[in-house]
Coordinates of C-alpha atoms in Angstrom, one line a residue:
Chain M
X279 CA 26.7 -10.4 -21.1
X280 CA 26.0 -7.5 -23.5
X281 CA 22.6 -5.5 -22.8
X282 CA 20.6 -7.3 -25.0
X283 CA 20.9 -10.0 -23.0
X284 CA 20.5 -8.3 -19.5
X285 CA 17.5 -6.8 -20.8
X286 CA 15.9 -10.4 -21.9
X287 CA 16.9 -11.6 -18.7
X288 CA 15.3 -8.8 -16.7
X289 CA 12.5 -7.8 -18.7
X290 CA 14.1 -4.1 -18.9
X291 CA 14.1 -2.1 -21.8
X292 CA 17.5 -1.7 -23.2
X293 CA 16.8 2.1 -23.8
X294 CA 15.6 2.0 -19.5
X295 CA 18.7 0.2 -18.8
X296 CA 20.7 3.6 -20.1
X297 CA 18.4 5.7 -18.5
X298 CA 19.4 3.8 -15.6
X299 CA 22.9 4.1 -15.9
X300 CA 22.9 7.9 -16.8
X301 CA 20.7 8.7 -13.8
X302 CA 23.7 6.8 -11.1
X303 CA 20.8 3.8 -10.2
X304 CA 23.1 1.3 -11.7
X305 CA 26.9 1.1 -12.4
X306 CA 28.0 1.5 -16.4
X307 CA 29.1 -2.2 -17.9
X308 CA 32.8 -2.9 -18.8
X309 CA 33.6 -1.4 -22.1
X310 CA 35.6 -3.9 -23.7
X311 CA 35.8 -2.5 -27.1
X312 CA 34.4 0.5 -29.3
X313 CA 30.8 -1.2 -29.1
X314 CA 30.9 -4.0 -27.1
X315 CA 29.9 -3.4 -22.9
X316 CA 30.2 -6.2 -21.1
X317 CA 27.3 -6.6 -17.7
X318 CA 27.5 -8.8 -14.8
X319 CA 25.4 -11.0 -12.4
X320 CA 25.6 -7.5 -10.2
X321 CA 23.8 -5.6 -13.4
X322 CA 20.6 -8.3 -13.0
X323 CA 19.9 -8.6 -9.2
X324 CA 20.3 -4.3 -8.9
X325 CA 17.6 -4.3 -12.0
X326 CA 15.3 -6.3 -10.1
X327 CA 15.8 -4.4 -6.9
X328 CA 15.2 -1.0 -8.9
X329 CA 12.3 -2.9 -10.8
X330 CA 10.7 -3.4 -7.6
X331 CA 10.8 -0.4 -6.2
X332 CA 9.8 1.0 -9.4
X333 CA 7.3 -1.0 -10.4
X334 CA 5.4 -2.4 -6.9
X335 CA 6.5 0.5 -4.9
X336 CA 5.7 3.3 -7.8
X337 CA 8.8 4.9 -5.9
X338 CA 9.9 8.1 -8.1
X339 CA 13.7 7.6 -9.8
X340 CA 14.8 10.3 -7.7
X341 CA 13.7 8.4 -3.9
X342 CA 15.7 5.1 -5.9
X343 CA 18.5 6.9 -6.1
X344 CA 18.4 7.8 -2.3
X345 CA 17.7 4.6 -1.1
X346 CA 20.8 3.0 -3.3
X347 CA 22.9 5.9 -2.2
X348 CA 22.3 5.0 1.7
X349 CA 23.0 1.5 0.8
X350 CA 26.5 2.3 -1.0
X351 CA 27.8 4.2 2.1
X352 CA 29.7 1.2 4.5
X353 CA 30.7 3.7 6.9
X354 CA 27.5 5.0 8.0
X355 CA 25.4 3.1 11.2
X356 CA 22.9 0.4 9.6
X357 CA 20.3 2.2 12.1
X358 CA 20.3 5.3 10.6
X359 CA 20.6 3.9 7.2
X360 CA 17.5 1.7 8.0
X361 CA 15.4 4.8 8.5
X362 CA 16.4 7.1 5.9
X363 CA 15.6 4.2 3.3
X364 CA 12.5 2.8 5.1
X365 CA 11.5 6.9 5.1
X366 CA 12.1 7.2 1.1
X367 CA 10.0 4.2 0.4
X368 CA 7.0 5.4 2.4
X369 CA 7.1 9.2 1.5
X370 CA 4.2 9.2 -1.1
X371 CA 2.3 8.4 2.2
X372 CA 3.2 11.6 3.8
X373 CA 0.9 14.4 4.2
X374 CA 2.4 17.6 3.2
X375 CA 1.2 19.4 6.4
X376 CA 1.4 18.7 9.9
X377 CA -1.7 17.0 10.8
X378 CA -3.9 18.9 13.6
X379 CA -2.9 18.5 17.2
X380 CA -5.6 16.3 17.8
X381 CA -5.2 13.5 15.7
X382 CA -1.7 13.1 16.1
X383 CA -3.3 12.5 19.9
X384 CA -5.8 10.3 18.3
X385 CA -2.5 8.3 16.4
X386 CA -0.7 8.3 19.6
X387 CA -3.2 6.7 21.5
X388 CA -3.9 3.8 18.6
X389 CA 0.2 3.4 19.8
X390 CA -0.2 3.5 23.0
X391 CA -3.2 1.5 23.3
X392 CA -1.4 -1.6 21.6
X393 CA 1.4 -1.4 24.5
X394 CA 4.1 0.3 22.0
X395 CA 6.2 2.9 22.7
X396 CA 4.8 5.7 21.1
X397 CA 7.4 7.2 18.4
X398 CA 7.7 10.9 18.4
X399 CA 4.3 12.8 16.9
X400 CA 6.6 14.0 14.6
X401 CA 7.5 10.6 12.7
X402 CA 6.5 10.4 9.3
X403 CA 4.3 7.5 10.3
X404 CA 2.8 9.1 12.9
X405 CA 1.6 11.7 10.3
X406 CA 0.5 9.5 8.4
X407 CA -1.6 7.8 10.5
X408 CA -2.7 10.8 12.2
X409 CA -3.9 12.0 8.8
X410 CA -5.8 9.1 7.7
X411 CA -7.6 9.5 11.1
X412 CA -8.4 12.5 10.4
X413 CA -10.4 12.2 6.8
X414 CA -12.3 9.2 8.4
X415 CA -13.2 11.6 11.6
X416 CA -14.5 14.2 8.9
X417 CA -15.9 11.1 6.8
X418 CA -18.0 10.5 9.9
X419 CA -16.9 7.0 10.0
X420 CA -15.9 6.9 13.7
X421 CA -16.0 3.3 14.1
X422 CA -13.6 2.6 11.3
X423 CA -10.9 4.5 13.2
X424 CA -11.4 1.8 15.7
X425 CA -10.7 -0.2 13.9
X426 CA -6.7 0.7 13.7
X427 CA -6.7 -1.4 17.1
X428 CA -7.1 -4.7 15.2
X429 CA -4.7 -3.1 12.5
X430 CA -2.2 -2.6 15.0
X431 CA -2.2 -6.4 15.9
X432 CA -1.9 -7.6 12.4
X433 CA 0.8 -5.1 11.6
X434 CA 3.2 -6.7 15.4
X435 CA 2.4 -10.1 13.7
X436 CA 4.1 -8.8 10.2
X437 CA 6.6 -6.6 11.7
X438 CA 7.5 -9.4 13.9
X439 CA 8.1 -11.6 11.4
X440 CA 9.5 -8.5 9.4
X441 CA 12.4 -8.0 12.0
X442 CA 13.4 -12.5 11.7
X443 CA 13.6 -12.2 8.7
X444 CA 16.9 -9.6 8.5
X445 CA 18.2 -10.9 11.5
X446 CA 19.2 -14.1 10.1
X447 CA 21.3 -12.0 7.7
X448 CA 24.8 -11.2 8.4
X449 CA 26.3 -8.9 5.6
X450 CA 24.7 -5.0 5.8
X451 CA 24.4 -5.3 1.6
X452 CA 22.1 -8.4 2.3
X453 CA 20.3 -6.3 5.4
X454 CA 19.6 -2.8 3.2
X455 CA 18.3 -5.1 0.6
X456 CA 16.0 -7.3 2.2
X457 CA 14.5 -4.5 3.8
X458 CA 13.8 -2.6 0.6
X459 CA 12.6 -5.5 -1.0
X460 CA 10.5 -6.4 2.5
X461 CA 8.9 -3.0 2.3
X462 CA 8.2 -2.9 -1.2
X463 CA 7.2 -6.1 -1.6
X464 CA 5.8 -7.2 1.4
X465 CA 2.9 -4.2 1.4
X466 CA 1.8 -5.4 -2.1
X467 CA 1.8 -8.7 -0.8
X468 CA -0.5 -8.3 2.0
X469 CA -2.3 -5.5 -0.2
X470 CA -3.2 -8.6 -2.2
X471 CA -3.6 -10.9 0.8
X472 CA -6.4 -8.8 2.9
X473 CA -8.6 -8.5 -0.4
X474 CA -8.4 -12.2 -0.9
X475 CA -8.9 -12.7 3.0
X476 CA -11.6 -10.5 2.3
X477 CA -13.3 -12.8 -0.5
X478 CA -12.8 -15.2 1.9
X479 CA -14.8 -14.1 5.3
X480 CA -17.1 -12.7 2.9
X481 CA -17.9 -15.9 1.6
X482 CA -17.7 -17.6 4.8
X483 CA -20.4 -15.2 6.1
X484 CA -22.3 -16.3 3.0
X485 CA -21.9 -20.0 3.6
X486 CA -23.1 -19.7 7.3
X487 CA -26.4 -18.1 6.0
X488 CA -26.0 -14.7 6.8
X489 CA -27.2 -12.9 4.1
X490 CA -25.6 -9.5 2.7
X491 CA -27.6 -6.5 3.3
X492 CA -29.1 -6.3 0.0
X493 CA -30.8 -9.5 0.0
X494 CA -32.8 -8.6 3.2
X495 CA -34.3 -6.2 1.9
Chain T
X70 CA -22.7 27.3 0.2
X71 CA -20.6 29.4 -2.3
X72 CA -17.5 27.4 -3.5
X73 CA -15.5 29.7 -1.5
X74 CA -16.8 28.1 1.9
X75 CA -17.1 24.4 0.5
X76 CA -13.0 24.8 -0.6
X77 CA -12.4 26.0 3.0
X78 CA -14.0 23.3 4.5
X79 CA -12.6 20.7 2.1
X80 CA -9.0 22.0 1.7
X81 CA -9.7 21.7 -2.3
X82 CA -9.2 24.6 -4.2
X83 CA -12.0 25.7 -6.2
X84 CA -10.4 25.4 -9.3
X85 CA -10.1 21.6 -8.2
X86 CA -13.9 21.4 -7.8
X87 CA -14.9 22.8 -11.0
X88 CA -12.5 20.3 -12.7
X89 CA -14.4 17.5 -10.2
X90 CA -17.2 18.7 -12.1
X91 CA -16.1 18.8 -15.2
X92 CA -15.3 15.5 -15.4
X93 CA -18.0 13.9 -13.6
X94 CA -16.7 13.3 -10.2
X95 CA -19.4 15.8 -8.3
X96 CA -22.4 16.7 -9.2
X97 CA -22.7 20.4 -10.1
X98 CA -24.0 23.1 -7.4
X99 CA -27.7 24.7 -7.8
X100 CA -27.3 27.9 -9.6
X101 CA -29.4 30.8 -8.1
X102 CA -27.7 33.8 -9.9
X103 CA -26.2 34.2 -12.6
X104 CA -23.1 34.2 -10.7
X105 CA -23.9 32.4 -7.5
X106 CA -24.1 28.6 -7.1
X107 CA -25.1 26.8 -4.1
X108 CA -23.1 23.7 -2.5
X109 CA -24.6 21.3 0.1
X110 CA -23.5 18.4 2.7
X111 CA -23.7 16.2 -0.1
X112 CA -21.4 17.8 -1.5
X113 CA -18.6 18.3 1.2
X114 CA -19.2 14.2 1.9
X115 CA -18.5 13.8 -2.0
X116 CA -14.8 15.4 -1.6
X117 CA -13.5 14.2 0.7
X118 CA -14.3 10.8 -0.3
X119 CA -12.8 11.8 -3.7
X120 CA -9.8 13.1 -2.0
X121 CA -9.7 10.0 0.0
X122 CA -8.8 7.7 -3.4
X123 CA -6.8 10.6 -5.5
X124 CA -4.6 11.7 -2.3
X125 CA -4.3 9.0 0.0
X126 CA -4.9 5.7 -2.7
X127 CA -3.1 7.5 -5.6
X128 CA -5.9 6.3 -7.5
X129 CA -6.1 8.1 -11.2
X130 CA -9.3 10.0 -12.2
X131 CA -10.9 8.0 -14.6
X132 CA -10.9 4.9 -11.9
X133 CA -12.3 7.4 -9.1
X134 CA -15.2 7.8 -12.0
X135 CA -15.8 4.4 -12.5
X136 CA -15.9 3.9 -9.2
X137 CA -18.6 6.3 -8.2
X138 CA -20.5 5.8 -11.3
X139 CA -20.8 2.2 -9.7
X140 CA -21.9 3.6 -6.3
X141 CA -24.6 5.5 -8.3
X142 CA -26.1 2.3 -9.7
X143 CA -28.8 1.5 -7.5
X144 CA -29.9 -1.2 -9.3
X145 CA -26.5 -3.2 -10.0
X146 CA -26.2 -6.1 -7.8
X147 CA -24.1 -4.7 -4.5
X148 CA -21.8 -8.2 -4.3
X149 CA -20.9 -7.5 -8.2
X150 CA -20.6 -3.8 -7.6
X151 CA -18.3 -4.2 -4.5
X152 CA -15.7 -5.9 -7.1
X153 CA -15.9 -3.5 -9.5
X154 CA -15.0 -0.8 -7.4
X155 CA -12.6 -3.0 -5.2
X156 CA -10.4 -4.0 -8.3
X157 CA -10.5 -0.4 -9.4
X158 CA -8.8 1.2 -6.4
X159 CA -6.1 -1.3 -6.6
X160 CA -5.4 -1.4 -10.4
X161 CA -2.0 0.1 -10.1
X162 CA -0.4 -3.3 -8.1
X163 CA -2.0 -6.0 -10.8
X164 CA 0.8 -6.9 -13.4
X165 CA 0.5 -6.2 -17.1
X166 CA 1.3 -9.6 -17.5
X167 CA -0.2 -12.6 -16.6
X168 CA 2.4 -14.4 -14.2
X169 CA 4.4 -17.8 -14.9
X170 CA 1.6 -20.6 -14.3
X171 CA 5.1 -21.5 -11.9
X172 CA 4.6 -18.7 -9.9
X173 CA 0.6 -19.0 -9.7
X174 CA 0.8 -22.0 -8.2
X175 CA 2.7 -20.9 -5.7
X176 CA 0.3 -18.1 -5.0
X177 CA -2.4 -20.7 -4.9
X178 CA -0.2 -22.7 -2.3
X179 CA 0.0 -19.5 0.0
X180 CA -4.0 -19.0 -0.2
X181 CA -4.6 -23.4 0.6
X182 CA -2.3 -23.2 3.0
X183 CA -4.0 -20.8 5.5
X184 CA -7.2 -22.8 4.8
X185 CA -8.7 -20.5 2.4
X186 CA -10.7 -21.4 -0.3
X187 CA -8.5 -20.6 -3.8
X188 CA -9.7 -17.5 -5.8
X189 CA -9.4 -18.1 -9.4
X190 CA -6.0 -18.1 -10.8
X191 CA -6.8 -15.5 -13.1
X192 CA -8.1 -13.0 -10.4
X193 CA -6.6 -9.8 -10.5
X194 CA -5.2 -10.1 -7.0
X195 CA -3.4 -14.0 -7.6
X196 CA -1.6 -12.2 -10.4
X197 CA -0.5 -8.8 -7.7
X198 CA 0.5 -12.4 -5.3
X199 CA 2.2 -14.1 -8.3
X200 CA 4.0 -11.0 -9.5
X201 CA 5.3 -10.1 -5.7
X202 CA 6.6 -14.1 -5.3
X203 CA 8.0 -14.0 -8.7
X204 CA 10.6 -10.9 -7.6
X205 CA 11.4 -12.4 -4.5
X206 CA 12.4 -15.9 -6.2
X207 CA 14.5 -14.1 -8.7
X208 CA 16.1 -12.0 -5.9
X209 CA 17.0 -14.6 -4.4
X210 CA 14.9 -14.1 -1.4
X211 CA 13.3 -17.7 -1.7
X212 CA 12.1 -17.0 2.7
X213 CA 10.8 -13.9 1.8
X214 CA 8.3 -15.9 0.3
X215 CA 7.8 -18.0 3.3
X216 CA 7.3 -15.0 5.6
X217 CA 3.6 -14.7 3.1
X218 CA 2.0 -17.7 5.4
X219 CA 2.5 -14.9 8.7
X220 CA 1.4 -12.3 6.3
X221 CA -1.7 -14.5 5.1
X222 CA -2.9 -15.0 9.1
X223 CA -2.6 -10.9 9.6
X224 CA -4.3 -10.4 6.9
X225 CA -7.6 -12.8 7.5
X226 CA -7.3 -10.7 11.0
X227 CA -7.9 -7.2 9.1
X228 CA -10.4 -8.7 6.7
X229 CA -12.5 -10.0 9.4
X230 CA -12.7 -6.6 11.2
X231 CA -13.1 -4.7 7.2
X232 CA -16.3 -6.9 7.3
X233 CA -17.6 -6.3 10.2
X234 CA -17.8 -3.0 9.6
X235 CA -19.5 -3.4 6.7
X236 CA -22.0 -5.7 8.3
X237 CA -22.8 -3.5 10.5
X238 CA -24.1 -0.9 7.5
X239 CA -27.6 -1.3 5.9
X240 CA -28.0 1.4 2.9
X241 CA -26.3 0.5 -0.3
X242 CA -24.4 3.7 -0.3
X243 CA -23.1 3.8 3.1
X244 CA -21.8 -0.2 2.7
X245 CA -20.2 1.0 -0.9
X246 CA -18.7 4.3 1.0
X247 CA -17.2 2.2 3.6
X248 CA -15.6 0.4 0.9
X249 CA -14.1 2.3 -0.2
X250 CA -13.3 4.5 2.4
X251 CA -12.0 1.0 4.2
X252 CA -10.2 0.1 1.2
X253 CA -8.4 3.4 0.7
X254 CA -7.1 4.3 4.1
X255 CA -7.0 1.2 5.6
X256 CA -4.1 0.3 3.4
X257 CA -2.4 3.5 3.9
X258 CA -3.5 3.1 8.0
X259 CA -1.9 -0.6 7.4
X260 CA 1.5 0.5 6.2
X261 CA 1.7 3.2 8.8
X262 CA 1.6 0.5 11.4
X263 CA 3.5 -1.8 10.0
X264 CA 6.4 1.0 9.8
X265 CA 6.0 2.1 13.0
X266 CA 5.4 -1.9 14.6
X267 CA 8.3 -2.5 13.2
X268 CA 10.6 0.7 15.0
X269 CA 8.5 -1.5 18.6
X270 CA 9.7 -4.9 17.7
X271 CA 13.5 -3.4 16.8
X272 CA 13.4 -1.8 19.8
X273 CA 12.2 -4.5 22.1
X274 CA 15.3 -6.9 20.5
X275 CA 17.4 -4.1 21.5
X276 CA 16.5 -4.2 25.1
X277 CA 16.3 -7.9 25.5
X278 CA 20.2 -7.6 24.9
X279 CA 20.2 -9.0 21.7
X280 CA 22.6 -6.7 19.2
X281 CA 22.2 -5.6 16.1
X282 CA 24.4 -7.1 13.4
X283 CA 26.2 -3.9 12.6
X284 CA 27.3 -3.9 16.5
X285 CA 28.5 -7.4 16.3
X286 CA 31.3 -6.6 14.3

């Protein structure tokens, strides 16, 4: 197809497409003549895997380009590639500094309460956690770091699920990209889920007669 | 305080604050002196909880405004101002577009399915749903959309918790600052567990005996 039509059937700017190309996120079309470059089924499933990250995982160009590099190496381990992709779709989360001492204890012990194996206080997830701990300790909202107990049995249900779902998959092209799309996609979906949960409880509180808080006054 | 002590305690530099002030994000210190203005508690609390949506949520400036210029509406009804702020912090997942009534549907199936009662179809978080089952469809991925029922149970296990702890809150402010403090970093504390669930649940396969594809070979 010419890019007029892989851009109708993506939704992708012709002019993005390019961009694409030029930057290495997608492989140039087969010239075929002067002005005529021919795209392939290939061209339209990697522009929705770079649309996704792009556009549900606001991942930068530059973290894209990572993640599809680790995905076009066959030789390396599928572990190792795992993590450095998982790592460059969850780096906006990062805090720049290492959190304080203390609430990387506090993020180990949300771990280790849940009967996990604790990873190493120097995972990027760790940090993260451990940082998010820490604004709700200086917050004063003690009871809402707490709550990461519950958190951490919702996340096991997900992740369980998480891990089926690339274990039914054979090929290591169809594993790298189900767990890009998984991690992209699957946080906006239950970003989306808990507030509708949300509108649900909260209207189930409603229903039972338990008024909110502004009504009793 | 001088600004001096209120940066050092916040981590914000103080040209940061003055731009908070500018545009309407934190109220202004007492002057005394010409050249000496006073900062308070208030204003420490107000920081961080600005830092919580700008470094943490990603949220842009103008939405942190409109949400706190909610917060500061004591006589706007606290269910109505709950969704204005909630659908602020989480502008940046909600498509541009509305979704493929196709695709709605399907979003309306996930909700039914778990028992819930539907939100509209037009609210802005069945569009986020529609958008993410919309990409998974295209990729391919048709049970990746099946893994949203497991996703759906999780997340009525968070929002159940996320309203207890609001319920537990009787001043307007503190329920709106748990809000959004809740909202905030309890989808960054989400993702952080779900990450490192998922290195516990990979693991544990590996120990059961059970190999990874990539050993298989």
């Amino acid at each position: 197809m010419r890019i007029g039509e892989l851009s109708a059937r993506t939704g992708v700017p012709a002019a993005t497409i390019k961009y694409y190309v030029r930057e290495g996120l997608l492989s140039g079309g087969e010239r075929r003549s002067h002005n005529q470059v021919e795209y392939g089924e290939d061209h339209v499933r990697r522009l929705r895997l770079v649309r996704a990250m792009v556009e549900v995982g606001s991942v930068p160009i530059a973290k894209v380009r990572e993640v599809l590099a680790e995905i076009e190496e066959p030789d390396r381990d599928l572990d190792s590639t795992l993590g450095v992709a998982s790592r460059a779709l969850s780096q906006h989360r990062v805090p720049a500094e290492r959190p304080a001492e203390e609430d990387l204890e506090l993020a180990q012990d949300v771990v280790r309460r849940r009967g996990w194996h604790a990873l190493p206080a120097d995972h990027d997830y760790m940090w993260t956690l451990a940082d998010a701990i820490r604004r709700l300790r200086e917050l004063g909202l003690a009871d809402m770091v707490d709550m990461t107990g519950e958190y951490a049995r919702a996340a096991e249900i997900v992740a369980e699920f998480d891990l089926a779902l690339l274990s039914t998959r054979q090929e290591r092209d169809e594993i790298l990209e189900a767990m890009v799309v998984g991690t992209v996609l699957g946080d906006a979906i239950f970003e989306a889920l808990r507030r509708i949960a949300q509108a649900e409880v909260s209207g189930r509180v409603y229903l039972r007669g338990q008024r909110n808080p502004k009504e009793e006054e």
